[in-house]
Amino acid sequence: MGMKAEVKVQAQATGAAVPGSQAERFLAIRRMTRSLAAPLSSEDCAIQSMPDASPVKWHLAHTTWFFETFVLAAHLPGYQAFDPSFRVLFNSYYHSVGERHPRLERGMLTRPDLAQVLAYRAQVEQAMLDLLGGAPSSPLPPELAAIVELGLHHEQQHQELILTDVKHLLSRNPLKPAYQDKWPLTPIHASARRWLGFAEGLHQIGHAGRDFCFDNETPRHRVWLDAFELASHPVTHGDFIEFIEDGGYRRPELWLSAGWDAVAARGWQAPLYWTQQDGRWMVFTLHGEVPVDPHTPICHVSFYEAEAFARWAGARLPTEAEWEVAVQLNANPAADLTSQSTTQATTIRGNFLESGALHPLALREAPADGMLAQAFGDVWEWTRSDYSPYPGFRCAPGAVGEYNGKFMSGQYVLRGGSCATPASHIRASYRNFFPADARWQFSGLRLARDAG
Amino acid sequence: MGMKAEVKVQAQATGAAVPGSQAERFLAIRRMTRSLAAPLSSEDCAIQSMPDASPVKWHLAHTTWFFETFVLAAHLPGYQAFDPSFRVLFNSYYHSVGERHPRLERGMLTRPDLAQVLAYRAQVEQAMLDLLGGAPSSPLPPELAAIVELGLHHEQQHQELILTDVKHLLSRNPLKPAYQDKWPLTPIHASARRWLGFAEGLHQIGHAGRDFCFDNETPRHRVWLDAFELASHPVTHGDFIEFIEDGGYRRPELWLSAGWDAVAARGWQAPLYWTQQDGRWMVFTLHGEVPVDPHTPICHVSFYEAEAFARWAGARLPTEAEWEVAVQLNANPAADLTSQSTTQATTIRGNFLESGALHPLALREAPADGMLAQAFGDVWEWTRSDYSPYPGFRCAPGAVGEYNGKFMSGQYVLRGGSCATPASHIRASYRNFFPADARWQFSGLRLARDAG
Amino acid sequence: MGMKAEVKVQAQATGAAVPGSQAERFLAIRRMTRSLAAPLSSEDCAIQSMPDASPVKWHLAHTTWFFETFVLAAHLPGYQAFDPSFRVLFNSYYHSVGERHPRLERGMLTRPDLAQVLAYRAQVEQAMLDLLGGAPSSPLPPELAAIVELGLHHEQQHQELILTDVKHLLSRNPLKPAYQDKWPLTPIHASARRWLGFAEGLHQIGHAGRDFCFDNETPRHRVWLDAFELASHPVTHGDFIEFIEDGGYRRPELWLSAGWDAVAARGWQAPLYWTQQDGRWMVFTLHGEVPVDPHTPICHVSFYEAEAFARWAGARLPTEAEWEVAVQLNANPAADLTSQSTTQATTIRGNFLESGALHPLALREAPADGMLAQAFGDVWEWTRSDYSPYPGFRCAPGAVGEYNGKFMSGQYVLRGGSCATPASHIRASYRNFFPADARWQFSGLRLARDAG
Amino acid sequence: MGMKAEVKVQAQATGAAVPGSQAERFLAIRRMTRSLAAPLSSEDCAIQSMPDASPVKWHLAHTTWFFETFVLAAHLPGYQAFDPSFRVLFNSYYHSVGERHPRLERGMLTRPDLAQVLAYRAQVEQAMLDLLGGAPSSPLPPELAAIVELGLHHEQQHQELILTDVKHLLSRNPLKPAYQDKWPLTPIHASARRWLGFAEGLHQIGHAGRDFCFDNETPRHRVWLDAFELASHPVTHGDFIEFIEDGGYRRPELWLSAGWDAVAARGWQAPLYWTQQDGRWMVFTLHGEVPVDPHTPICHVSFYEAEAFARWAGARLPTEAEWEVAVQLNANPAADLTSQSTTQATTIRGNFLESGALHPLALREAPADGMLAQAFGDVWEWTRSDYSPYPGFRCAPGAVGEYNGKFMSGQYVLRGGSCATPASHIRASYRNFFPADARWQFSGLRLARDAG
């Protein structure tokens, strides 16, 4: 089974360490996006399978719109828009930019067709390269470089959404078509889990240093933490089967009230994409429908399910501060987290998009004594923290200020990236966020508890 | 503008008069269906724009499913299904045939893609030709010929739905793309309307003779009608503008209570597809968005709007019996409608699908003194009759008995066919039916009133 | 069990035969309304249990509003409104009268309280008596007498709604409180059912003569009927149990498509108010929850259930014309229904409101050979006819023209009155109407079939 | 206007300082509840005006159910339930206690009527007094005393809900009835607002000491705060008019994304209960509809509106930790909040339920230099903190563990109590919580900002 070699965990990168000039990185990221759509027909790219998801074609166009609107139109003299109507058609949610095609109508757009959207991408890419590569000796003005950088990270976010959204779409088809077929993935003997302890103290979290980050990761700030413990590994599919078999979805005392309402209203009996066939749990993946592998991190659970599982297990979810503090120690065990000058981890390893697995891989040995295993990649980890502004947070000025801040209510923070996240996109301070009932992301959990 | 020649009203056919063998007609009708999808991309064919509509790809597959399920599987020994999963995937509403893919999920099927569906069509067509043409000297068994005939008429119904559904889909796109571009259509000087009188009497309606009809047109039966009058021509777009300008959509006293509720709940201010730009009414057509032509029959109005317009005009909608009696006299002024043996009209002229106009054409001169103009083609005409079984009606036995009878509640009858109806599909006794709030068909009206 | 004497079927009256002057009838009808609310607390009278229903207090006030608005304000010089705000508060649906308190908000009105509404009734009654009885020697102007008469019949309609609405409200209470306690009702040995035949012909239906009727019963008009048969008695609760036990609610082939959708969407498994306890069917009545009596006419079924039952029984629902023709013959076997001058039945017997049973009574012997049993009273009988205007129908002029005509879409006709209908309210030509899914009225059915 | 004297701010109490034995306090609190229903008719008490609200009768019964279920049934040998069906009927959300009557159906219960519920209250009160006062010399077992104490605080919570729920009900009536009529309230010259500064540091929040508190206020724990500033007074109605006039409800850039969705979906143009009449803002109060008084603290705004207002004002909402730290200093300026042993404030003054105003009173002079004015009473103050468990939080064991913990998602914390809160009910550590779109509580805000 020669393909297994491709699937092995090989991603190893950091945002800072992405090699090459901004122009080179621009090209590499754009090509990655394009390659994600390669296995899909124009029909696969056109349809919106639920309000939360968008058509792949829309992702392809919207990420291009970002560069055209915020970079080319603003900074490239004489640039002619590919099609003026796209300014409205592919605006996601920027009120400052003007009208937007309604989110729920994204799946109605058969025109422009996929070929036109790819042509749109090509024109914008050429213009961007003209802009970025025109004078290699003269660096871009900082403001321009910053918005280009934001566009690149923005595009990486949509790479993950392309995969989660097309997975949802394909799952709605009773034929259960596969996005790719690399199944089975490399079998790995699962490692045992254990509790890791962290002492109380006044720590710092939030982005440090000069590398790119989103505004919501700032400012770096002090936070007091009581002593706590985290599990060395994420919760697995096998753990979740135990929860189900113990009546997890039928016992209201395990659930938050709103979670129990969701269970009742939607008839949840298992994580998203699970079905039971002849007493055996199957799960729809980007490789089609396969048997549940008990040794892999659980994913496609909502915050509510993660929270109920933790209660059932006699534990709790970590706060985002606990998670980030632990991960910083992970990267640098000797770090003094009480100091403002501490920089972030420099090496992030994990099962990311680039591994090609597109599914969480089995528990692997912890990297070193006392360090978290699989904190990055595999699955996003729900935290108990609602998505809210850090002390001293300021939205970025202008339209890009709409990027993050306005979503800071009614959502919970997830950390660490997943098997669909580009390796160079994630950071210890990265804050992902989704509503408590969202299940279509690669979202799982790691247990926490108060120290002794 | 050379294209005008193509658009002129040229359709002239009857169901009985369709030339050729059943095999030839099969091929001709199948090709027509295929040609309707020709201007569309695979994306255009994949999307479901509202619960009432289906993707074009689904229409292409479902009409094929009908022949595979009811003809080939039942009557062609050794026939191998193209794909067994299609039996469920493209079953519309036949409980007797087993499971059905949910109607609301038709737009989720990116697989099979359009190419596969066209291959499905090709295989079924070849098998059907083998069956139909195998032994030209030996005619098909009557039962088999009947189900093939039903399949052909079924396919013609879906031809019209392909056009109305894709029109709705394209209208949802802010770019307002055209299905075809033959605008402007032939200008015709509109004729004056007048009232035509019909005497009271005991008449007969319903299908007579041996030609094909749907079960809902049977049995032919007696019906008493008081004297009545019908307008010589349909109501026009210009008439409707007057209604609007007279506050038609703001005056509850003009509406049925349920109609007024619909106006309020949906914010209706004009027929479907109308928008006002700089004080001028525009309408979305299969030729894109064009100015409203006041001389053409109104279409895309609901039963409620038709009924309110009639009240505003001091008139009413005809019953389906009034309409059918008048049209029978149209075809044969000397007919004795009290006799069971009267056969149906033999020549039906009108602006049908084959004209290529795909839009109602302006009022034309009445065919002869005292006869209805444009009773067939242009627009379906709402009647005041709910869709219910005729006295003595019996559903066809077996699965095809689900074709019509089970829909006989909560809908109203429309008569006469439209510019999207195949010419050979329509009959004087033909009963189309839609809910009172449906607007996406080419549905208009003709006024009636009590005599004297 | 002394109460049985009160319950025996004793109602015997016609609209024409109601004794006394209009003033006397006014008082009698108003007292009956008041007596229906007597067993209820002010809380029982205040609550709206579903959008279709209204609080009893609202019925008490609205029927009073009718007289104040259409009679006193218009015809009694110097009349001072009890409270000007009531003009809006208790207007049901008369656009011509101005604003209306929204129907869905009727249950929000704790003020005016019940005592105030009763005071409102008292003032209006006194003023009405002043108007009606002022000069017994000089008759009222015809127009005034007509609107008073309409008000009386209007109030009788609301008497029935008070009972059906309060029944629904009480059924929502898990304590299952009784409106009254007269259970068990008189046991009667059920009669056998048989088919009664009616010959084809040109008949007349609709109101004849000068007695009061609603505008929707006019004009009397000719209608052709093929020969048909009707069951001598209504379908019973026992019949319906057979239907249920034969899988009636689980077999789509028995149902209209819209009916099957309703079964699925609402989880219907039996008529309204039925529950199964230890394998035994119980039903909530105005006497509390009691065992289902198989010999009594079924009630609280929707049009869809009635239609499906008929199909299951190998029969169909009658049209309203069939029903009315049969009932006219019932009243007067020698009647010539082809004549315009035929007057309506003069004696209507049945289990009406006045019997005090407030529940259908068991099948009773047919009145005479070839006549329908229990056509009047017990349960309203669903017909296969949609509620639409008769040929030549004209709405009454003015605000009262909103009484009936605007509801003529999307509903089906029921005939014959029920155990909650005042005896003097019903007629052979009376057309009641409800949507196809309504179940909270005392609605049942009688089977029909085509002759020979 | 002699009533003004009654309305002046006179409440002055603390939970600790409530005088008398537990039996005496039990009686006092129960009488207060009863007195709140005194101005209401049985109809006023029966109706549920929206899903969030409950009928007053239900509040009267449910608070009684609490004592019967958790105290009498468990601790009084031989106690006979008033009515066994009430165990289900008046269970709010305790899964551990068994079935519950559905929340949305609370308004359907006309039986038991108000008189029966009052009799229920009387029986339970007598039994409670027997239990509590039986042996004054022998104190209650601690576990029993604790659950009684919880029941008292639970009842106080429902006192506030009785007022907010009946206010909502009365507001739905177009007659705008008043609950009481003490308008106008005492005019007070408004004080000027200023910013108060608080230094950074490691503080403690959460309940300290042995007095009663809810489990959600525990454990007292350390929290780091950067330096911040709070406004001396709450935001006023006048401030909000400025916000409205500056386009506050029409400018998406001022709103959280979910807040802007709420504005659009619900058509918010002002706080709840506001209407504009002839260009003047009116507001519905428990005194009926009155002109908006610009000098009073704003109330009936959602979290979204509070958050948008703060952004418009160039400020932000405080976190709950900021609020509590400031208020602790308020009570005891010399407090060392870094010490575990610090006890809570002992004197809480404000415009509470007992003032009789039932509406916020105008801004009053700050109590002392550097202290917050009106932190307690008048209006609940929205914070930027989601309602989540404190570090180390443990749910209480048993059924009462369902009291708080399971609601810890999707809600925001409010602090300080309102004009409808009993004075003895509130504490510095008290955490109220509601969804971000709730507006029917007396909810307002106080501005915060980062220091320097």
PDB file of C-alpha atoms in Angstrom, chain C residues 270-375:
ATOM      1  CA  ALA C 270     -55.379   8.913  15.668  1.00  0.00           C
ATOM      2  CA  PRO C 271     -58.052  11.625  15.659  1.00  0.00           C
ATOM      3  CA  LEU C 272     -57.557  14.691  17.814  1.00  0.00           C
ATOM      4  CA  TYR C 273     -58.030  14.179  21.556  1.00  0.00           C
ATOM      5  CA  TRP C 274     -57.356  10.431  21.427  1.00  0.00           C
ATOM      6  CA  THR C 275     -54.760   8.797  23.625  1.00  0.00           C
ATOM      7  CA  GLN C 276     -54.022   5.173  24.161  1.00  0.00           C
ATOM      8  CA  GLN C 277     -53.796   3.917  27.737  1.00  0.00           C
ATOM      9  CA  ASP C 278     -52.939   0.298  28.374  1.00  0.00           C
ATOM     10  CA  GLY C 279     -54.027  -0.631  24.881  1.00  0.00           C
ATOM     11  CA  ARG C 280     -57.385   1.104  25.211  1.00  0.00           C
ATOM     12  CA  TRP C 281     -58.393   4.232  23.321  1.00  0.00           C
ATOM     13  CA  MET C 282     -59.440   7.170  25.462  1.00  0.00           C
ATOM     14  CA  VAL C 283     -60.779  10.476  24.214  1.00  0.00           C
ATOM     15  CA  PHE C 284     -60.948  13.893  25.788  1.00  0.00           C
ATOM     16  CA  THR C 285     -64.483  15.304  25.763  1.00  0.00           C
ATOM     17  CA  LEU C 286     -66.258  18.209  27.386  1.00  0.00           C
ATOM     18  CA  HIS C 287     -66.996  15.666  30.121  1.00  0.00           C
ATOM     19  CA  GLY C 288     -63.311  14.974  30.671  1.00  0.00           C
ATOM     20  CA  GLU C 289     -61.391  11.991  29.397  1.00  0.00           C
ATOM     21  CA  VAL C 290     -63.572   8.941  28.721  1.00  0.00           C
ATOM     22  CA  PRO C 291     -63.251   5.636  26.875  1.00  0.00           C
ATOM     23  CA  VAL C 292     -63.971   5.776  23.155  1.00  0.00           C
ATOM     24  CA  ASP C 293     -67.521   4.600  22.452  1.00  0.00           C
ATOM     25  CA  PRO C 294     -67.431   2.661  19.171  1.00  0.00           C
ATOM     26  CA  HIS C 295     -71.106   3.246  18.361  1.00  0.00           C
ATOM     27  CA  THR C 296     -70.931   7.020  18.144  1.00  0.00           C
ATOM     28  CA  PRO C 297     -70.167   9.051  15.040  1.00  0.00           C
ATOM     29  CA  ILE C 298     -66.477   9.789  14.717  1.00  0.00           C
ATOM     30  CA  CYS C 299     -65.491  13.394  15.217  1.00  0.00           C
ATOM     31  CA  HIS C 300     -62.392  15.592  15.420  1.00  0.00           C
ATOM     32  CA  VAL C 301     -60.991  14.271  12.160  1.00  0.00           C
ATOM     33  CA  SER C 302     -59.545  16.483   9.463  1.00  0.00           C
ATOM     34  CA  PHE C 303     -60.671  16.486   5.839  1.00  0.00           C
ATOM     35  CA  TYR C 304     -57.520  14.504   5.096  1.00  0.00           C
ATOM     36  CA  GLU C 305     -58.400  11.798   7.597  1.00  0.00           C
ATOM     37  CA  ALA C 306     -61.985  11.665   6.397  1.00  0.00           C
ATOM     38  CA  GLU C 307     -60.825  11.350   2.800  1.00  0.00           C
ATOM     39  CA  ALA C 308     -58.277   8.651   3.618  1.00  0.00           C
ATOM     40  CA  PHE C 309     -60.819   6.724   5.648  1.00  0.00           C
ATOM     41  CA  ALA C 310     -63.235   6.791   2.729  1.00  0.00           C
ATOM     42  CA  ARG C 311     -60.591   5.464   0.362  1.00  0.00           C
ATOM     43  CA  TRP C 312     -59.717   2.729   2.823  1.00  0.00           C
ATOM     44  CA  ALA C 313     -63.412   1.822   2.988  1.00  0.00           C
ATOM     45  CA  GLY C 314     -63.636   1.592  -0.802  1.00  0.00           C
ATOM     46  CA  ALA C 315     -65.840   4.630  -0.938  1.00  0.00           C
ATOM     47  CA  ARG C 316     -65.487   8.395  -1.195  1.00  0.00           C
ATOM     48  CA  LEU C 317     -66.737  11.602   0.396  1.00  0.00           C
ATOM     49  CA  PRO C 318     -69.952  13.063  -0.997  1.00  0.00           C
ATOM     50  CA  THR C 319     -69.956  16.398  -2.781  1.00  0.00           C
ATOM     51  CA  GLU C 320     -71.862  19.123  -1.055  1.00  0.00           C
ATOM     52  CA  ALA C 321     -74.451  18.998  -3.829  1.00  0.00           C
ATOM     53  CA  GLU C 322     -75.023  15.278  -3.285  1.00  0.00           C
ATOM     54  CA  TRP C 323     -75.425  15.856   0.423  1.00  0.00           C
ATOM     55  CA  GLU C 324     -77.858  18.708   0.008  1.00  0.00           C
ATOM     56  CA  VAL C 325     -79.954  16.964  -2.607  1.00  0.00           C
ATOM     57  CA  ALA C 326     -80.226  13.885  -0.404  1.00  0.00           C
ATOM     58  CA  VAL C 327     -81.185  15.934   2.608  1.00  0.00           C
ATOM     59  CA  GLN C 328     -83.813  17.859   0.688  1.00  0.00           C
ATOM     60  CA  LEU C 329     -85.375  14.572  -0.322  1.00  0.00           C
ATOM     61  CA  ASN C 330     -85.086  13.546   3.278  1.00  0.00           C
ATOM     62  CA  ALA C 331     -87.221  16.423   4.346  1.00  0.00           C
ATOM     63  CA  ASN C 332     -89.657  16.105   1.531  1.00  0.00           C
ATOM     64  CA  PRO C 333     -89.469  12.842  -0.389  1.00  0.00           C
ATOM     65  CA  ALA C 334     -91.905  14.096  -2.958  1.00  0.00           C
ATOM     66  CA  ALA C 335     -90.001  17.279  -3.675  1.00  0.00           C
ATOM     67  CA  ASP C 336     -89.294  18.208  -7.230  1.00  0.00           C
ATOM     68  CA  LEU C 337     -85.764  19.455  -6.900  1.00  0.00           C
ATOM     69  CA  THR C 338     -85.686  20.710 -10.429  1.00  0.00           C
ATOM     70  CA  SER C 339     -88.082  23.450  -9.544  1.00  0.00           C
ATOM     71  CA  GLN C 340     -86.967  26.858  -8.409  1.00  0.00           C
ATOM     72  CA  SER C 341     -89.886  27.161  -6.081  1.00  0.00           C
ATOM     73  CA  THR C 342     -89.107  24.232  -3.855  1.00  0.00           C
ATOM     74  CA  THR C 343     -88.721  25.435  -0.298  1.00  0.00           C
ATOM     75  CA  GLN C 344     -86.387  24.006   2.212  1.00  0.00           C
ATOM     76  CA  ALA C 345     -87.057  21.323   4.770  1.00  0.00           C
ATOM     77  CA  THR C 346     -89.226  22.515   7.572  1.00  0.00           C
ATOM     78  CA  THR C 347     -88.323  20.090  10.313  1.00  0.00           C
ATOM     79  CA  ILE C 348     -84.807  19.457  11.420  1.00  0.00           C
ATOM     80  CA  ARG C 349     -84.217  16.992  14.211  1.00  0.00           C
ATOM     81  CA  GLY C 350     -80.919  16.021  15.720  1.00  0.00           C
ATOM     82  CA  ASN C 351     -78.493  16.035  18.611  1.00  0.00           C
ATOM     83  CA  PHE C 352     -77.759  19.745  18.839  1.00  0.00           C
ATOM     84  CA  LEU C 353     -76.368  22.096  21.443  1.00  0.00           C
ATOM     85  CA  GLU C 354     -79.687  22.152  23.291  1.00  0.00           C
ATOM     86  CA  SER C 355     -79.535  18.425  24.072  1.00  0.00           C
ATOM     87  CA  GLY C 356     -76.736  19.152  26.499  1.00  0.00           C
ATOM     88  CA  ALA C 357     -74.816  16.079  25.377  1.00  0.00           C
ATOM     89  CA  LEU C 358     -72.055  18.156  23.777  1.00  0.00           C
ATOM     90  CA  HIS C 359     -70.809  14.943  22.230  1.00  0.00           C
ATOM     91  CA  PRO C 360     -72.110  12.821  19.356  1.00  0.00           C
ATOM     92  CA  LEU C 361     -74.649  10.212  20.382  1.00  0.00           C
ATOM     93  CA  ALA C 362     -74.729   6.632  19.172  1.00  0.00           C
ATOM     94  CA  LEU C 363     -76.210   5.686  15.803  1.00  0.00           C
ATOM     95  CA  ARG C 364     -79.980   5.808  15.903  1.00  0.00           C
ATOM     96  CA  GLU C 365     -82.649   4.279  13.745  1.00  0.00           C
ATOM     97  CA  ALA C 366     -83.099   5.895  10.376  1.00  0.00           C
ATOM     98  CA  PRO C 367     -86.192   8.102  10.343  1.00  0.00           C
ATOM     99  CA  ALA C 368     -87.896   6.324   7.464  1.00  0.00           C
ATOM    100  CA  ASP C 369     -87.104   3.962   4.702  1.00  0.00           C
ATOM    101  CA  GLY C 370     -84.631   5.517   2.308  1.00  0.00           C
ATOM    102  CA  MET C 371     -83.890   8.553   4.368  1.00  0.00           C
ATOM    103  CA  LEU C 372     -80.573   9.638   5.912  1.00  0.00           C
ATOM    104  CA  ALA C 373     -80.129   9.182   9.627  1.00  0.00           C
ATOM    105  CA  GLN C 374     -78.353  11.831  11.704  1.00  0.00           C
ATOM    106  CA  ALA C 375     -77.717  14.090   8.766  1.00  0.00           C
TER     107      ALA C 375
END
